[in-house]
Amino acid sequence: MKPLDTNKDPQVLGPFEMLARLGEGGMGVAYLARRIPLDGFTDEDAAAYQLVEADAGMDAAEPRLVVVKMIKPELLDGEPQARERFAREIDAVGAVVSERVPALIAWAPDAEWPWFAMDYVAGPSLHTMVTGSGPLGVGPYAALGLALVDALRVIHGAGLLHRDLKPSNVVLGPDGPVVLDFGLAVLAERQSSQALTASNVGIGTLDYMPLEQRTDAKHVKEPADVYALGATLFFALTGRPPYPHGPLTTGPTNWDGVDSAFIGLLAQILVPYPVQRPKLDAVEANVKALLAASDLTPELAAEQLATLVAESGLTPKLPAAALADQASPAVQELAQKAVDAGAAPDAPWADGGAADDSPGFYGLVDTEEIELAQEAAVAPPQDPTPTPADERPAEPPAAPSAPLPAPAEPTSYRLQLPEPPEPEAPPPAPVPQGAPKAALRVAERLREAYAHRGDL
């Protein structure tokens, strides 16, 4: 967790205040953030951001921390399909409803720089935990294994693959392990003419992917995630990936430091041929047998893991701003002005608001430069004098880049992409029992919005 860079990181995205930078990946930058209470924030404003309120019974006075992920602005210029990829990442996060994945809170795929918000899970990653405190024992290892099986089962049940399961994408939260980062989680795309992953292209993380994913990520199936699960469990016992130079077709695994009780399952998983790997049910049964042999129950194993995490002192420390009662007056005023402007999501920031000789609100990339690069044409000179919103001529709506979780007001983004086909929708995936109410509402909204699509 790092402080914000005031030269390029946003202070506000939608109704959220950015508090710290959590990291970045190939598609976006992740921030720790919290909801800003705004006097003029109406139900219509909340609907524009698809904002899901906290479940009944939650302490409304306690600030709700979230993770806001924003697309990298430079991708909108250099990769024409970046906006669609990001929209599909939002699809994936919202389609999976489980206590083993963060709940989707809000999203704005039509914003100048698209973003979405999901629950923040307070805890160290598995990578941080093992590196800082050493390999896991039988109980914590089994609790981790059962949680990962649960997560993959619901992901696969939604018609998705994760394709980047690894120790740094597993957070050991107060309610157990949670799986993050669905940036590569599109499975049904291979059946669509709008597929975003090309054949013979490897994506993911080399140390934790199987051989078939390294050579052709588009056509991998569920056994690829099972391999990543096994490689992640191998790391939990050793602090290293099973193969230091990536997946191999031949050659034995280095079992140094692995007790024989664990080798039986891992040896079945870490094989080069997908058809030889066990199903998730078999992995679960093997882990439970390991617990029974150690006179442990799944509940006791989960308690041991929670105690280990709590005593490690490795949970990230929150910045001071996250502990304050409210946002600073400057940030509050900035967000309030945007709401009072009554424009489309994030348009007040995208349209300017800074001095004429300063960068836009995000401090990242000038909006007009992005549009010029995308359209490969020079726009005609424009009057620099701002025009009142009620006197501006209506701008044609943007062509849809991909079906999105819910309609939103158009912004100044004008990327032209072909209209996707509308296949018949399959029956919706069953929603797990006991899922958070807020997450259930998101899933229902997504199902309604995507009734015409067949890839979710």
CSV table of C-alpha atoms in Angstrom, one decimal:
chain,number,residue,atom,x,y,z
A,1,MET,CA,0.0,0.0,0.0
A,2,LYS,CA,1.6,3.2,-1.2
A,3,PRO,CA,0.6,6.9,-0.9
A,4,LEU,CA,-1.1,8.5,-3.8
A,5,ASP,CA,1.0,10.2,-6.4
A,6,THR,CA,-0.7,13.7,-6.6
A,7,ASN,CA,0.7,14.2,-10.1
A,8,LYS,CA,-1.2,11.3,-11.7
A,9,ASP,CA,-3.5,9.5,-9.2
A,10,PRO,CA,-7.1,10.7,-8.9
A,11,GLN,CA,-8.4,12.0,-5.6
A,12,VAL,CA,-12.0,11.1,-6.4
A,13,LEU,CA,-13.7,8.6,-8.7
A,14,GLY,CA,-17.5,8.7,-8.7
A,15,PRO,CA,-18.6,8.9,-5.0
A,16,PHE,CA,-15.4,7.4,-3.7
A,17,GLU,CA,-12.3,9.1,-2.2
A,18,MET,CA,-9.0,7.5,-3.1
A,19,LEU,CA,-6.9,6.9,0.0
A,20,ALA,CA,-3.8,4.9,-1.2
A,21,ARG,CA,-2.5,3.0,-4.2
A,22,LEU,CA,-2.7,-0.8,-3.7
A,23,GLY,CA,-0.9,-1.8,-6.9
A,24,GLU,CA,-1.3,-2.2,-10.6
A,25,GLY,CA,-1.6,-4.9,-13.2
A,26,GLY,CA,-1.7,-5.2,-17.0
A,27,MET,CA,-5.1,-3.6,-17.3
A,28,GLY,CA,-5.6,-1.2,-14.4
A,29,VAL,CA,-4.5,0.5,-11.2
A,30,ALA,CA,-6.1,-0.5,-7.8
A,31,TYR,CA,-6.8,2.0,-5.1
A,32,LEU,CA,-7.9,1.8,-1.5
A,33,ALA,CA,-11.0,4.0,-1.3
A,34,ARG,CA,-14.1,4.9,0.7
A,35,ARG,CA,-17.5,6.3,0.0
A,36,ILE,CA,-17.9,10.0,0.4
A,37,PRO,CA,-21.2,11.2,1.9
A,38,LEU,CA,-22.6,13.9,-0.4
A,39,ASP,CA,-25.5,16.2,0.3
A,40,GLY,CA,-26.7,16.3,-3.3
A,41,PHE,CA,-26.2,12.6,-4.1
A,42,THR,CA,-29.6,11.5,-5.2
A,43,ASP,CA,-31.0,8.0,-6.1
A,44,GLU,CA,-30.5,8.9,-9.7
A,45,ASP,CA,-26.8,9.6,-9.1
A,46,ALA,CA,-26.5,6.3,-7.3
A,47,ALA,CA,-28.2,4.5,-10.2
A,48,ALA,CA,-25.8,6.1,-12.7
A,49,TYR,CA,-22.9,4.3,-10.9
A,50,GLN,CA,-24.9,1.1,-10.3
A,51,LEU,CA,-24.1,1.7,-6.6
A,52,VAL,CA,-25.1,-1.1,-4.2
A,53,GLU,CA,-25.7,0.0,-0.7
A,54,ALA,CA,-24.5,-1.9,2.3
A,55,ASP,CA,-26.6,-4.8,3.6
A,56,ALA,CA,-29.2,-4.0,6.2
A,57,GLY,CA,-27.7,-4.4,9.7
A,58,MET,CA,-24.3,-3.1,8.8
A,59,ASP,CA,-23.1,-0.1,10.8
A,60,ALA,CA,-23.8,2.8,8.4
A,61,ALA,CA,-21.6,5.2,10.6
A,62,GLU,CA,-18.5,3.0,10.0
A,63,PRO,CA,-16.7,4.0,6.8
A,64,ARG,CA,-16.9,1.3,4.2
A,65,LEU,CA,-13.6,0.7,2.6
A,66,VAL,CA,-13.5,-0.5,-1.0
A,67,VAL,CA,-11.0,-1.2,-3.7
A,68,VAL,CA,-11.5,0.9,-6.8
A,69,LYS,CA,-9.8,-0.4,-10.0
A,70,MET,CA,-9.4,2.2,-12.8
A,71,ILE,CA,-8.3,1.3,-16.3
A,72,LYS,CA,-4.8,2.5,-17.3
A,73,PRO,CA,-5.5,5.6,-19.4
A,74,GLU,CA,-2.7,4.9,-21.8
A,75,LEU,CA,-4.4,1.6,-22.8
A,76,LEU,CA,-7.4,3.5,-24.2
A,77,ASP,CA,-5.0,5.0,-26.7
A,78,GLY,CA,-2.8,2.1,-27.5
A,79,GLU,CA,-5.2,-0.9,-27.3
A,80,PRO,CA,-8.5,-0.4,-29.1
A,81,GLN,CA,-10.1,-3.4,-27.2
A,82,ALA,CA,-9.0,-2.3,-23.8
A,83,ARG,CA,-12.3,-0.7,-22.8
A,84,GLU,CA,-14.1,-3.9,-23.8
A,85,ARG,CA,-11.7,-6.1,-21.9
A,86,PHE,CA,-12.2,-3.9,-18.8
A,87,ALA,CA,-16.0,-4.1,-19.2
A,88,ARG,CA,-15.7,-7.9,-19.3
A,89,GLU,CA,-13.6,-7.8,-16.2
A,90,ILE,CA,-16.5,-6.0,-14.5
A,91,ASP,CA,-18.9,-8.7,-15.9
A,92,ALA,CA,-16.8,-11.4,-14.3
A,93,VAL,CA,-16.5,-9.7,-10.9
A,94,GLY,CA,-20.3,-9.2,-10.7
A,95,ALA,CA,-21.3,-12.6,-12.0
A,96,VAL,CA,-19.5,-14.5,-9.3
A,97,VAL,CA,-21.4,-14.3,-6.0
A,98,SER,CA,-19.6,-16.0,-3.1
A,99,GLU,CA,-18.0,-15.2,0.2
A,100,ARG,CA,-14.7,-16.3,-1.5
A,101,VAL,CA,-14.7,-13.4,-3.9
A,102,PRO,CA,-15.1,-9.6,-3.2
A,103,ALA,CA,-18.6,-8.2,-3.9
A,104,LEU,CA,-19.1,-5.7,-6.6
A,105,ILE,CA,-20.1,-2.3,-5.2
A,106,ALA,CA,-20.3,0.1,-8.1
A,107,TRP,CA,-19.1,0.5,-11.6
A,108,ALA,CA,-18.8,3.2,-14.4
A,109,PRO,CA,-17.7,1.5,-17.6
A,110,ASP,CA,-18.7,4.6,-19.7
A,111,ALA,CA,-16.6,7.0,-17.6
A,112,GLU,CA,-13.7,8.8,-19.3
A,113,TRP,CA,-11.4,6.3,-17.7
A,114,PRO,CA,-13.6,3.3,-16.7
A,115,TRP,CA,-13.5,2.1,-13.1
A,116,PHE,CA,-15.3,-0.3,-10.7
A,117,ALA,CA,-15.4,-0.7,-6.9
A,118,MET,CA,-15.5,-3.9,-4.9
A,119,ASP,CA,-15.3,-4.8,-1.3
A,120,TYR,CA,-11.9,-4.3,0.4
A,121,VAL,CA,-10.6,-7.5,2.2
A,122,ALA,CA,-8.4,-6.6,5.1
A,123,GLY,CA,-5.6,-9.2,5.3
A,124,PRO,CA,-2.2,-10.2,3.9
A,125,SER,CA,-1.9,-12.1,0.6
A,126,LEU,CA,-0.9,-15.7,0.7
A,127,HIS,CA,2.4,-14.7,-0.8
A,128,THR,CA,3.1,-12.1,2.0
A,129,MET,CA,1.9,-14.6,4.7
A,130,VAL,CA,4.2,-17.4,3.6
A,131,THR,CA,7.1,-15.2,2.9
A,132,GLY,CA,6.8,-13.4,6.2
A,133,SER,CA,5.8,-16.3,8.5
A,134,GLY,CA,6.9,-19.5,6.8
A,135,PRO,CA,5.0,-22.4,5.3
A,136,LEU,CA,1.6,-23.4,6.5
A,137,GLY,CA,0.9,-26.4,8.7
A,138,VAL,CA,-1.8,-29.1,8.1
A,139,GLY,CA,-4.8,-27.2,9.4
A,140,PRO,CA,-4.1,-23.8,7.8
A,141,TYR,CA,-3.1,-25.6,4.5
A,142,ALA,CA,-6.3,-27.6,4.5
A,143,ALA,CA,-8.4,-24.5,5.2
A,144,LEU,CA,-6.8,-22.7,2.4
A,145,GLY,CA,-7.3,-25.7,0.0
A,146,LEU,CA,-11.0,-25.9,0.9
A,147,ALA,CA,-11.5,-22.2,0.4
A,148,LEU,CA,-9.8,-22.2,-3.0
A,149,VAL,CA,-12.0,-25.2,-4.1
A,150,ASP,CA,-15.1,-23.3,-3.1
A,151,ALA,CA,-13.9,-20.2,-5.0
A,152,LEU,CA,-13.1,-22.1,-8.2
A,153,ARG,CA,-16.3,-24.1,-8.0
A,154,VAL,CA,-18.5,-20.9,-8.0
A,155,ILE,CA,-16.3,-19.3,-10.7
A,156,HIS,CA,-16.6,-22.3,-13.0
A,157,GLY,CA,-20.3,-22.5,-12.1
A,158,ALA,CA,-20.8,-19.0,-13.6
A,159,GLY,CA,-19.2,-20.2,-16.9
A,160,LEU,CA,-15.9,-18.5,-16.2
A,161,LEU,CA,-12.2,-19.4,-15.7
A,162,HIS,CA,-9.9,-17.5,-13.4
A,163,ARG,CA,-6.7,-18.2,-15.4
A,164,ASP,CA,-4.4,-16.3,-13.0
A,165,LEU,CA,-4.8,-18.0,-9.6
A,166,LYS,CA,-1.6,-17.5,-7.6
A,167,PRO,CA,-0.4,-16.7,-4.1
A,168,SER,CA,-0.5,-12.9,-4.6
A,169,ASN,CA,-4.1,-13.2,-5.8
A,170,VAL,CA,-5.3,-14.9,-2.6
A,171,VAL,CA,-6.0,-12.6,0.4
A,172,LEU,CA,-6.3,-14.2,3.9
A,173,GLY,CA,-9.1,-12.1,5.2
A,174,PRO,CA,-10.9,-12.1,8.6
A,175,ASP,CA,-13.5,-14.5,7.2
A,176,GLY,CA,-11.0,-16.7,5.4
A,177,PRO,CA,-9.2,-16.8,2.1
A,178,VAL,CA,-10.7,-14.7,-0.7
A,179,VAL,CA,-9.7,-14.9,-4.4
A,180,LEU,CA,-8.9,-11.7,-6.3
A,181,ASP,CA,-8.2,-10.5,-9.8
A,182,PHE,CA,-10.6,-11.7,-12.5
A,183,GLY,CA,-8.8,-9.8,-15.2
A,184,LEU,CA,-8.3,-13.0,-17.2
A,185,ALA,CA,-11.5,-14.6,-16.3
A,186,VAL,CA,-13.3,-14.9,-19.6
A,187,LEU,CA,-14.2,-18.4,-20.7
A,188,ALA,CA,-17.2,-18.0,-22.9
A,189,GLU,CA,-15.4,-15.5,-25.2
A,190,ARG,CA,-14.0,-18.3,-27.2
A,191,GLN,CA,-17.5,-19.0,-28.5
A,192,SER,CA,-18.1,-15.4,-29.5
A,193,SER,CA,-17.1,-13.5,-32.7
A,194,GLN,CA,-16.0,-10.7,-30.3
A,195,ALA,CA,-13.4,-12.9,-28.6
A,196,LEU,CA,-10.7,-10.9,-27.0
A,197,THR,CA,-8.0,-13.6,-26.5
A,198,ALA,CA,-6.2,-14.8,-29.6
A,199,SER,CA,-5.2,-18.4,-30.1
A,200,ASN,CA,-1.6,-19.4,-29.5
A,201,VAL,CA,-1.2,-16.6,-27.0
A,202,GLY,CA,-0.2,-17.3,-23.4
A,203,ILE,CA,-1.6,-15.2,-20.6
A,204,GLY,CA,-1.3,-15.5,-16.8
A,205,THR,CA,1.6,-16.0,-14.5
A,206,LEU,CA,4.3,-18.4,-15.8
A,207,ASP,CA,5.1,-20.0,-12.4
A,208,TYR,CA,1.5,-21.0,-11.7
A,209,MET,CA,0.1,-21.8,-15.1
A,210,PRO,CA,0.0,-25.2,-16.8
A,211,LEU,CA,1.7,-25.9,-20.1
A,212,GLU,CA,-1.5,-25.8,-22.2
A,213,GLN,CA,-2.1,-22.2,-20.9
A,214,ARG,CA,1.4,-21.1,-21.8
A,215,THR,CA,0.9,-22.2,-25.4
A,216,ASP,CA,-2.8,-21.4,-26.0
A,217,ALA,CA,-4.6,-19.5,-23.2
A,218,LYS,CA,-7.8,-19.1,-25.3
A,219,HIS,CA,-8.7,-22.8,-25.3
A,220,VAL,CA,-7.8,-23.8,-21.8
A,221,LYS,CA,-10.6,-25.3,-19.6
A,222,GLU,CA,-11.2,-25.9,-15.9
A,223,PRO,CA,-8.2,-28.2,-15.4
A,224,ALA,CA,-6.0,-25.2,-16.0
A,225,ASP,CA,-7.4,-23.6,-12.8
A,226,VAL,CA,-7.0,-26.9,-11.0
A,227,TYR,CA,-3.3,-26.8,-11.9
A,228,ALA,CA,-3.0,-23.3,-10.6
A,229,LEU,CA,-4.7,-24.3,-7.4
A,230,GLY,CA,-2.1,-27.1,-6.9
A,231,ALA,CA,0.8,-24.8,-7.7
A,232,THR,CA,-0.6,-22.3,-5.1
A,233,LEU,CA,-0.9,-25.0,-2.5
A,234,PHE,CA,2.6,-26.1,-3.3
A,235,PHE,CA,3.8,-22.6,-2.6
A,236,ALA,CA,1.9,-22.6,0.7
A,237,LEU,CA,4.0,-25.6,1.9
A,238,THR,CA,7.4,-24.5,0.4
A,239,GLY,CA,7.4,-20.8,-0.3
A,240,ARG,CA,8.3,-21.5,-3.9
A,241,PRO,CA,6.5,-22.5,-7.1
A,242,PRO,CA,6.7,-26.1,-8.2
A,243,TYR,CA,8.8,-25.4,-11.3
A,244,PRO,CA,11.2,-22.4,-11.1
A,245,HIS,CA,11.2,-21.9,-14.8
A,246,GLY,CA,7.6,-22.4,-15.6
A,247,PRO,CA,5.5,-25.5,-16.6
A,248,LEU,CA,7.4,-28.4,-18.1
A,249,THR,CA,6.4,-31.4,-20.2
A,250,THR,CA,8.9,-33.7,-18.5
A,251,GLY,CA,11.1,-33.7,-15.4
A,252,PRO,CA,10.3,-34.5,-11.8
A,253,THR,CA,8.9,-31.9,-9.3
A,254,ASN,CA,11.3,-30.9,-6.5
A,255,TRP,CA,9.6,-32.3,-3.4
A,256,ASP,CA,12.2,-31.0,-1.0
A,257,GLY,CA,10.5,-29.7,2.2
A,258,VAL,CA,7.1,-31.3,1.3
A,259,ASP,CA,5.8,-33.8,3.8
A,260,SER,CA,4.8,-37.1,2.3
A,261,ALA,CA,1.2,-36.6,3.5
A,262,PHE,CA,0.8,-33.7,1.0
A,263,ILE,CA,2.6,-35.3,-2.0
A,264,GLY,CA,-0.2,-37.7,-3.0
A,265,LEU,CA,-2.7,-34.9,-3.9
A,266,LEU,CA,-0.1,-32.4,-5.4
A,267,ALA,CA,1.5,-35.1,-7.5
A,268,GLN,CA,-1.9,-35.8,-9.1
A,269,ILE,CA,-2.5,-32.1,-9.9
A,270,LEU,CA,0.9,-31.0,-11.1
A,271,VAL,CA,0.9,-33.0,-14.3
A,272,PRO,CA,1.3,-31.7,-17.9
A,273,TYR,CA,-1.8,-33.4,-19.2
A,274,PRO,CA,-5.2,-31.8,-18.3
A,275,VAL,CA,-7.2,-35.0,-18.5
A,276,GLN,CA,-5.1,-36.6,-15.8
A,277,ARG,CA,-5.8,-33.9,-13.2
A,278,PRO,CA,-8.5,-34.5,-10.6
A,279,LYS,CA,-11.8,-32.7,-10.5
A,280,LEU,CA,-12.5,-30.1,-7.8
A,281,ASP,CA,-14.7,-32.6,-5.9
A,282,ALA,CA,-11.8,-35.0,-5.7
A,283,VAL,CA,-9.4,-32.3,-4.5
A,284,GLU,CA,-11.9,-31.4,-1.7
A,285,ALA,CA,-12.3,-35.1,-0.7
A,286,ASN,CA,-8.5,-35.5,-0.5
A,287,VAL,CA,-8.1,-32.4,1.6
A,288,LYS,CA,-10.8,-33.5,4.0
A,289,ALA,CA,-9.2,-36.9,4.3
A,290,LEU,CA,-5.9,-35.1,5.2
A,291,LEU,CA,-7.8,-33.3,8.0
A,292,ALA,CA,-9.4,-36.5,9.3
A,293,ALA,CA,-6.0,-38.2,9.4
A,294,SER,CA,-4.8,-35.3,11.7
A,295,ASP,CA,-8.0,-35.4,13.9
A,296,LEU,CA,-9.1,-32.0,12.6
A,297,THR,CA,-12.4,-30.7,11.2
A,298,PRO,CA,-12.8,-28.0,8.5
A,299,GLU,CA,-14.1,-25.6,11.2
A,300,LEU,CA,-11.0,-26.1,13.4
A,301,ALA,CA,-8.7,-25.8,10.5
A,302,ALA,CA,-10.3,-22.4,9.5
A,303,GLU,CA,-9.9,-21.2,13.1
A,304,GLN,CA,-6.2,-22.2,13.0
A,305,LEU,CA,-5.7,-20.3,9.8
A,306,ALA,CA,-7.5,-17.2,11.2
A,307,THR,CA,-5.4,-17.3,14.4
A,308,LEU,CA,-2.2,-17.7,12.4
A,309,VAL,CA,-3.0,-14.6,10.2
A,310,ALA,CA,-4.1,-12.5,13.2
A,311,GLU,CA,-0.9,-13.3,15.1
A,312,SER,CA,1.4,-12.7,12.1
A,313,GLY,CA,1.0,-8.9,12.2
A,314,LEU,CA,1.1,-8.9,8.4
A,315,THR,CA,-2.3,-7.4,7.7
A,316,PRO,CA,-1.7,-4.1,5.8
A,317,LYS,CA,-1.8,-1.0,7.9
A,318,LEU,CA,-4.5,1.5,6.8
A,319,PRO,CA,-3.4,5.0,6.0
A,320,ALA,CA,-4.5,7.8,8.4
A,321,ALA,CA,-7.0,9.1,6.0
A,322,ALA,CA,-8.9,5.8,6.1
A,323,LEU,CA,-9.3,6.2,9.9
A,324,ALA,CA,-10.6,9.8,9.7
A,325,ASP,CA,-14.3,10.5,10.3
A,326,GLN,CA,-14.7,12.1,6.9
A,327,ALA,CA,-12.9,13.2,3.8
A,328,SER,CA,-10.9,16.4,3.9
A,329,PRO,CA,-12.8,19.6,3.0
A,330,ALA,CA,-11.0,20.0,-0.3
A,331,VAL,CA,-11.9,16.4,-1.4
A,332,GLN,CA,-15.5,16.9,-0.1
A,333,GLU,CA,-15.8,20.1,-2.1
A,334,LEU,CA,-14.4,18.5,-5.2
A,335,ALA,CA,-16.8,15.6,-5.1
A,336,GLN,CA,-19.8,17.9,-4.2
A,337,LYS,CA,-19.1,20.1,-7.2
A,338,ALA,CA,-19.2,17.1,-9.5
A,339,VAL,CA,-22.6,16.0,-8.1
A,340,ASP,CA,-24.0,19.5,-8.2
A,341,ALA,CA,-23.1,19.7,-11.9
A,342,GLY,CA,-25.6,17.0,-12.5
A,343,ALA,CA,-23.7,15.5,-15.5
A,344,ALA,CA,-23.1,11.9,-16.6
A,345,PRO,CA,-20.8,9.8,-14.4
A,346,ASP,CA,-17.3,11.4,-14.1
A,347,ALA,CA,-18.1,13.9,-16.9
A,348,PRO,CA,-17.3,16.9,-14.7
A,349,TRP,CA,-13.8,15.6,-14.3
A,350,ALA,CA,-13.4,14.5,-17.8
A,351,ASP,CA,-14.5,17.8,-19.2
A,352,GLY,CA,-11.9,19.8,-17.3
A,353,GLY,CA,-12.4,21.7,-14.1
A,354,ALA,CA,-8.7,22.5,-13.8
A,355,ALA,CA,-6.8,25.6,-14.9
A,356,ASP,CA,-6.3,26.1,-18.6
A,357,ASP,CA,-2.6,25.4,-18.4
A,358,SER,CA,-2.9,22.4,-16.0
A,359,PRO,CA,-3.7,18.7,-16.7
A,360,GLY,CA,-7.3,17.4,-16.3
A,361,PHE,CA,-8.6,16.3,-13.0
A,362,TYR,CA,-7.0,12.9,-13.2
A,363,GLY,CA,-3.7,14.4,-14.1
A,364,LEU,CA,-3.0,11.6,-16.5
A,365,VAL,CA,-3.9,12.0,-20.2
A,366,ASP,CA,-5.7,14.8,-21.9
A,367,THR,CA,-9.1,13.8,-23.2
A,368,GLU,CA,-8.7,15.4,-26.6
A,369,GLU,CA,-5.4,13.7,-27.1
A,370,ILE,CA,-7.0,10.3,-26.5
A,371,GLU,CA,-9.8,11.0,-29.0
A,372,LEU,CA,-7.4,12.3,-31.6
A,373,ALA,CA,-5.3,9.2,-31.4
A,374,GLN,CA,-8.3,6.9,-31.6
A,375,GLU,CA,-9.9,8.7,-34.6
A,376,ALA,CA,-6.5,9.3,-36.4
A,377,ALA,CA,-7.8,12.8,-37.3
A,378,VAL,CA,-7.3,16.3,-36.2
A,379,ALA,CA,-10.3,17.8,-34.5
A,380,PRO,CA,-11.4,21.3,-35.6
A,381,PRO,CA,-10.4,24.1,-33.3
A,382,GLN,CA,-12.8,24.7,-30.5
A,383,ASP,CA,-13.7,27.7,-28.5
A,384,PRO,CA,-11.8,27.4,-25.2
A,385,THR,CA,-14.6,29.3,-23.4
A,386,PRO,CA,-16.7,26.7,-21.5
A,387,THR,CA,-20.3,26.5,-22.6
A,388,PRO,CA,-23.0,26.1,-20.0
A,389,ALA,CA,-24.3,22.6,-19.9
A,390,ASP,CA,-27.9,23.6,-20.8
A,391,GLU,CA,-26.6,25.4,-24.0
A,392,ARG,CA,-24.3,22.7,-25.3
A,393,PRO,CA,-25.4,20.8,-28.4
A,394,ALA,CA,-26.2,17.2,-27.8
A,395,GLU,CA,-23.3,14.9,-28.7
A,396,PRO,CA,-24.1,11.7,-30.5
A,397,PRO,CA,-24.0,8.7,-28.1
A,398,ALA,CA,-20.9,6.5,-28.3
A,399,ALA,CA,-21.1,3.3,-30.2
A,400,PRO,CA,-21.3,0.3,-27.8
A,401,SER,CA,-18.0,-1.3,-27.2
A,402,ALA,CA,-19.4,-4.3,-25.5
A,403,PRO,CA,-22.6,-5.1,-23.6
A,404,LEU,CA,-22.2,-3.6,-20.1
A,405,PRO,CA,-23.7,-4.5,-16.8
A,406,ALA,CA,-26.3,-1.7,-17.0
A,407,PRO,CA,-27.0,1.4,-19.1
A,408,ALA,CA,-25.3,4.6,-18.2
A,409,GLU,CA,-25.2,8.1,-19.6
A,410,PRO,CA,-22.8,8.5,-22.6
A,411,THR,CA,-19.5,10.3,-22.1
A,412,SER,CA,-17.1,12.0,-24.5
A,413,TYR,CA,-15.5,8.7,-25.3
A,414,ARG,CA,-16.1,7.9,-29.0
A,415,LEU,CA,-14.5,4.5,-29.7
A,416,GLN,CA,-16.2,2.7,-32.6
A,417,LEU,CA,-16.4,-1.1,-32.4
A,418,PRO,CA,-18.5,-3.6,-34.3
A,419,GLU,CA,-21.9,-4.5,-32.9
A,420,PRO,CA,-21.6,-7.9,-31.0
A,421,PRO,CA,-24.0,-10.7,-31.8
A,422,GLU,CA,-26.8,-11.6,-29.5
A,423,PRO,CA,-26.9,-15.3,-28.9
A,424,GLU,CA,-29.6,-17.0,-26.9
A,425,ALA,CA,-29.0,-16.8,-23.2
A,426,PRO,CA,-28.6,-20.0,-21.2
A,427,PRO,CA,-30.4,-20.5,-17.9
A,428,PRO,CA,-28.8,-18.4,-15.1
A,429,ALA,CA,-26.2,-20.0,-12.9
A,430,PRO,CA,-27.5,-20.9,-9.5
A,431,VAL,CA,-26.6,-18.4,-6.7
A,432,PRO,CA,-24.9,-19.9,-3.7
A,433,GLN,CA,-26.8,-20.0,-0.5
A,434,GLY,CA,-25.8,-17.5,2.2
A,435,ALA,CA,-24.3,-15.0,-0.2
A,436,PRO,CA,-24.3,-11.3,0.9
A,437,LYS,CA,-27.5,-9.5,0.1
A,438,ALA,CA,-25.6,-6.7,-1.7
A,439,ALA,CA,-23.9,-9.3,-3.9
A,440,LEU,CA,-27.1,-11.0,-4.7
A,441,ARG,CA,-28.6,-7.7,-5.9
A,442,VAL,CA,-25.7,-7.2,-8.2
A,443,ALA,CA,-26.0,-10.7,-9.6
A,444,GLU,CA,-29.7,-10.2,-10.2
A,445,ARG,CA,-29.1,-6.9,-11.9
A,446,LEU,CA,-26.4,-8.4,-14.2
A,447,ARG,CA,-28.7,-11.3,-15.1
A,448,GLU,CA,-31.5,-8.8,-16.1
A,449,ALA,CA,-29.0,-6.6,-18.1
A,450,TYR,CA,-27.6,-9.6,-19.9
A,451,ALA,CA,-30.7,-11.6,-20.6
A,452,HIS,CA,-29.9,-11.3,-24.3
A,453,ARG,CA,-26.3,-12.7,-24.0
A,454,GLY,CA,-25.0,-16.2,-23.9
A,455,ASP,CA,-21.5,-15.7,-22.5
A,456,LEU,CA,-22.4,-15.1,-18.8
